[in-house]
Amino acid sequence: MKKYIFEVLITLKNGILDPQGLATQKVLKRMNYPIDNVKFGKLITFEIDAEDIKKAEDLANEITYNSLINPVLENYELKMLREIEI
Amino acid sequence: MKKYIFEVLITLKNGILDPQGLATQKVLKRMNYPIDNVKFGKLITFEIDAEDIKKAEDLANEITYNSLINPVLENYELKMLREIEI
């Protein structure tokens, strides 16, 4: 059995309004920063116990798609950061 | 002049309570997933116009530290994803 540490980066799909990003961008531009395209997303990390990387990744994808993101509005990128022998 | 695209990963410092992560973990455990250590953070991406990478990184760090994070509660990791000639 091993412990696999995952990181999920969640972003809004193209065309979905990001009011938090727009408001932040407006403020930073007003402060004269040469900034553009500010976008807010979510970062979630978690550990999965599994026998091998394949099973861990399948579980991590299932959890992310079914419980962590909104598949209508959001895209996600799942990264396995490291594995730990337990 | 170039455009530099940055990604900031924002996480809570050690010892800072993450109720959203705890609640999510509890639900996923109740669903019998072998999951642990669920932690929520933020992901922010933005573009900076600058003459070179050094100036872009200085600006990105300044913006992140002063305006995007709460340095008492949060850590951040800044990554330059790519540069675009403009």
Short mmCIF file of C-alpha atoms in Angstrom, two decimals:
data_model
loop_
_atom_site.label_atom_id
_atom_site.label_comp_id
_atom_site.label_asym_id
_atom_site.label_seq_id
_atom_site.Cartn_x
_atom_site.Cartn_y
_atom_site.Cartn_z
CA MET A 1 0.00 0.00 0.00
CA LYS A 2 1.22 3.47 -0.83
CA LYS A 3 0.09 7.00 -0.23
CA TYR A 4 -0.18 9.20 -3.31
CA ILE A 5 -0.31 12.96 -2.98
CA PHE A 6 -2.35 14.77 -5.61
CA GLU A 7 -2.82 18.40 -6.54
CA VAL A 8 -5.87 19.56 -8.51
CA LEU A 9 -5.86 22.90 -10.30
CA ILE A 10 -9.42 24.02 -11.04
CA THR A 11 -10.11 26.83 -13.50
CA LEU A 12 -13.26 28.29 -14.98
CA LYS A 13 -14.07 27.18 -18.52
CA ASN A 14 -13.65 29.68 -21.35
CA GLY A 15 -16.52 32.13 -21.47
CA ILE A 16 -17.51 31.72 -17.82
CA LEU A 17 -17.47 35.10 -16.09
CA ASP A 18 -14.89 35.49 -13.30
CA PRO A 19 -16.03 38.54 -11.29
CA GLN A 20 -13.34 38.08 -8.63
CA GLY A 21 -10.62 38.11 -11.29
CA LEU A 22 -12.12 41.13 -13.06
CA ALA A 23 -12.45 43.12 -9.84
CA THR A 24 -8.88 42.30 -8.79
CA GLN A 25 -7.55 43.23 -12.23
CA LYS A 26 -9.39 46.56 -12.15
CA VAL A 27 -7.87 47.46 -8.78
CA LEU A 28 -4.35 46.43 -9.83
CA LYS A 29 -4.59 48.39 -13.09
CA ARG A 30 -5.72 51.41 -11.09
CA MET A 31 -2.54 50.96 -9.03
CA ASN A 32 -0.68 51.24 -12.39
CA TYR A 33 0.52 47.67 -12.58
CA PRO A 34 0.98 46.41 -16.18
CA ILE A 35 -1.30 43.47 -15.49
CA ASP A 36 -3.91 41.64 -17.56
CA ASN A 37 -6.05 38.54 -17.64
CA VAL A 38 -6.30 37.98 -13.89
CA LYS A 39 -8.15 34.74 -13.25
CA PHE A 40 -9.10 33.02 -10.03
CA GLY A 41 -9.29 29.29 -9.65
CA LYS A 42 -9.05 26.73 -6.91
CA LEU A 43 -6.25 24.51 -5.70
CA ILE A 44 -7.06 21.32 -3.81
CA THR A 45 -4.51 18.83 -2.50
CA PHE A 46 -5.26 15.41 -1.03
CA GLU A 47 -3.72 12.01 -0.31
CA ILE A 48 -5.05 8.71 -1.61
CA ASP A 49 -4.11 5.27 -0.27
CA ALA A 50 -3.86 2.78 -3.11
CA GLU A 51 -1.94 -0.28 -4.26
CA ASP A 52 -0.46 1.34 -7.34
CA ILE A 53 -0.35 4.60 -9.25
CA LYS A 54 -2.99 3.49 -11.77
CA LYS A 55 -5.57 2.79 -9.04
CA ALA A 56 -4.66 6.00 -7.22
CA GLU A 57 -5.09 8.08 -10.37
CA ASP A 58 -8.42 6.46 -11.22
CA LEU A 59 -9.71 7.20 -7.72
CA ALA A 60 -8.35 10.76 -7.75
CA ASN A 61 -10.04 11.45 -11.10
CA GLU A 62 -13.33 9.97 -9.89
CA ILE A 63 -13.28 12.03 -6.67
CA THR A 64 -12.32 15.21 -8.49
CA TYR A 65 -14.86 14.88 -11.29
CA ASN A 66 -17.76 13.73 -9.11
CA SER A 67 -17.22 15.67 -5.90
CA LEU A 68 -14.71 18.50 -6.19
CA ILE A 69 -15.48 20.30 -9.44
CA ASN A 70 -18.52 21.49 -11.29
CA PRO A 71 -18.04 19.93 -14.74
CA VAL A 72 -20.42 22.42 -16.38
CA LEU A 73 -18.39 25.45 -15.33
CA GLU A 74 -14.91 24.20 -14.51
CA ASN A 75 -11.93 22.43 -16.00
CA TYR A 76 -9.38 20.62 -13.90
CA GLU A 77 -5.82 19.43 -14.14
CA LEU A 78 -4.77 16.61 -11.83
CA LYS A 79 -1.09 16.15 -10.89
CA MET A 80 0.41 13.37 -8.82
CA LEU A 81 3.05 15.16 -6.74
CA ARG A 82 4.72 12.22 -4.98
CA GLU A 83 4.23 8.76 -3.54
CA ILE A 84 5.07 7.60 -0.03
CA GLU A 85 5.59 3.99 1.08
CA ILE A 86 3.33 3.19 4.07
CA MET B 1 8.40 44.28 -24.34
CA LYS B 2 7.14 40.84 -23.49
CA LYS B 3 4.13 39.35 -21.80
CA TYR B 4 4.85 36.92 -18.97
CA ILE B 5 2.18 34.54 -17.74
CA PHE B 6 2.32 33.68 -14.06
CA GLU B 7 0.51 31.18 -11.89
CA VAL B 8 0.29 31.64 -8.11
CA LEU B 9 -0.55 28.70 -5.86
CA ILE B 10 -1.79 29.93 -2.48
CA THR B 11 -2.01 27.58 0.49
CA LEU B 12 -2.82 28.07 4.16
CA LYS B 13 0.18 28.11 6.50
CA ASN B 14 0.72 25.13 8.81
CA GLY B 15 -1.57 25.25 11.80
CA ILE B 16 -4.21 27.42 10.13
CA LEU B 17 -7.58 25.67 10.24
CA ASP B 18 -9.07 24.75 6.85
CA PRO B 19 -12.77 24.08 7.52
CA GLN B 20 -13.59 23.63 3.82
CA GLY B 21 -10.92 20.94 3.49
CA LEU B 22 -12.01 19.19 6.70
CA ALA B 23 -15.68 19.17 5.69
CA THR B 24 -14.86 17.82 2.22
CA GLN B 25 -12.61 15.13 3.67
CA LYS B 26 -15.32 14.04 6.11
CA VAL B 27 -17.86 13.65 3.30
CA LEU B 28 -15.43 11.75 1.05
CA LYS B 29 -14.42 9.42 3.90
CA ARG B 30 -18.11 8.76 4.56
CA MET B 31 -18.35 7.77 0.87
CA ASN B 32 -15.60 5.21 1.65
CA TYR B 33 -12.84 6.84 -0.33
CA PRO B 34 -9.34 6.14 1.08
CA ILE B 35 -8.61 9.86 1.26
CA ASP B 36 -6.75 12.03 3.74
CA ASN B 37 -5.33 15.49 4.22
CA VAL B 38 -7.74 17.37 1.92
CA LYS B 39 -6.64 20.99 1.74
CA PHE B 40 -8.14 23.90 -0.14
CA GLY B 41 -6.09 26.71 -1.56
CA LYS B 42 -6.34 29.29 -4.30
CA LEU B 43 -4.99 29.46 -7.80
CA ILE B 44 -4.53 32.83 -9.48
CA THR B 45 -3.13 33.37 -12.96
CA PHE B 46 -2.22 36.72 -14.53
CA GLU B 47 -0.11 38.31 -17.26
CA ILE B 48 2.53 40.95 -16.68
CA ASP B 49 4.03 43.20 -19.38
CA ALA B 50 7.73 43.74 -18.73
CA GLU B 51 11.06 44.21 -20.48
CA ASP B 52 12.66 41.08 -19.09
CA ILE B 53 11.97 38.12 -16.86
CA LYS B 54 13.71 39.68 -13.84
CA LYS B 55 11.44 42.74 -13.91
CA ALA B 56 8.37 40.61 -14.53
CA GLU B 57 9.17 38.36 -11.57
CA ASP B 58 9.84 41.30 -9.26
CA LEU B 59 6.49 42.83 -10.19
CA ALA B 60 4.64 39.51 -9.89
CA ASN B 61 6.09 38.93 -6.41
CA GLU B 62 5.22 42.47 -5.34
CA ILE B 63 1.62 42.16 -6.59
CA THR B 64 1.18 38.73 -5.05
CA TYR B 65 2.64 39.59 -1.66
CA ASN B 66 0.97 42.99 -1.30
CA SER B 67 -2.38 42.45 -2.96
CA LEU B 68 -3.25 38.81 -3.57
CA ILE B 69 -2.32 36.92 -0.42
CA ASN B 70 -2.66 37.40 3.30
CA PRO B 71 0.95 36.95 4.49
CA VAL B 72 -0.18 36.17 8.06
CA LEU B 73 -2.26 33.17 7.03
CA GLU B 74 -1.04 32.10 3.62
CA ASN B 75 2.04 30.88 1.77
CA TYR B 76 2.43 31.24 -1.96
CA GLU B 77 4.40 29.70 -4.77
CA LEU B 78 4.86 31.78 -7.92
CA LYS B 79 5.57 30.07 -11.25
CA MET B 80 6.29 31.75 -14.57
CA LEU B 81 4.44 29.57 -17.08
CA ARG B 82 5.53 31.16 -20.35
CA GLU B 83 6.57 34.35 -22.11
CA ILE B 84 5.03 35.82 -25.26
CA GLU B 85 6.71 38.34 -27.57
CA ILE B 86 4.41 41.37 -28.05
#
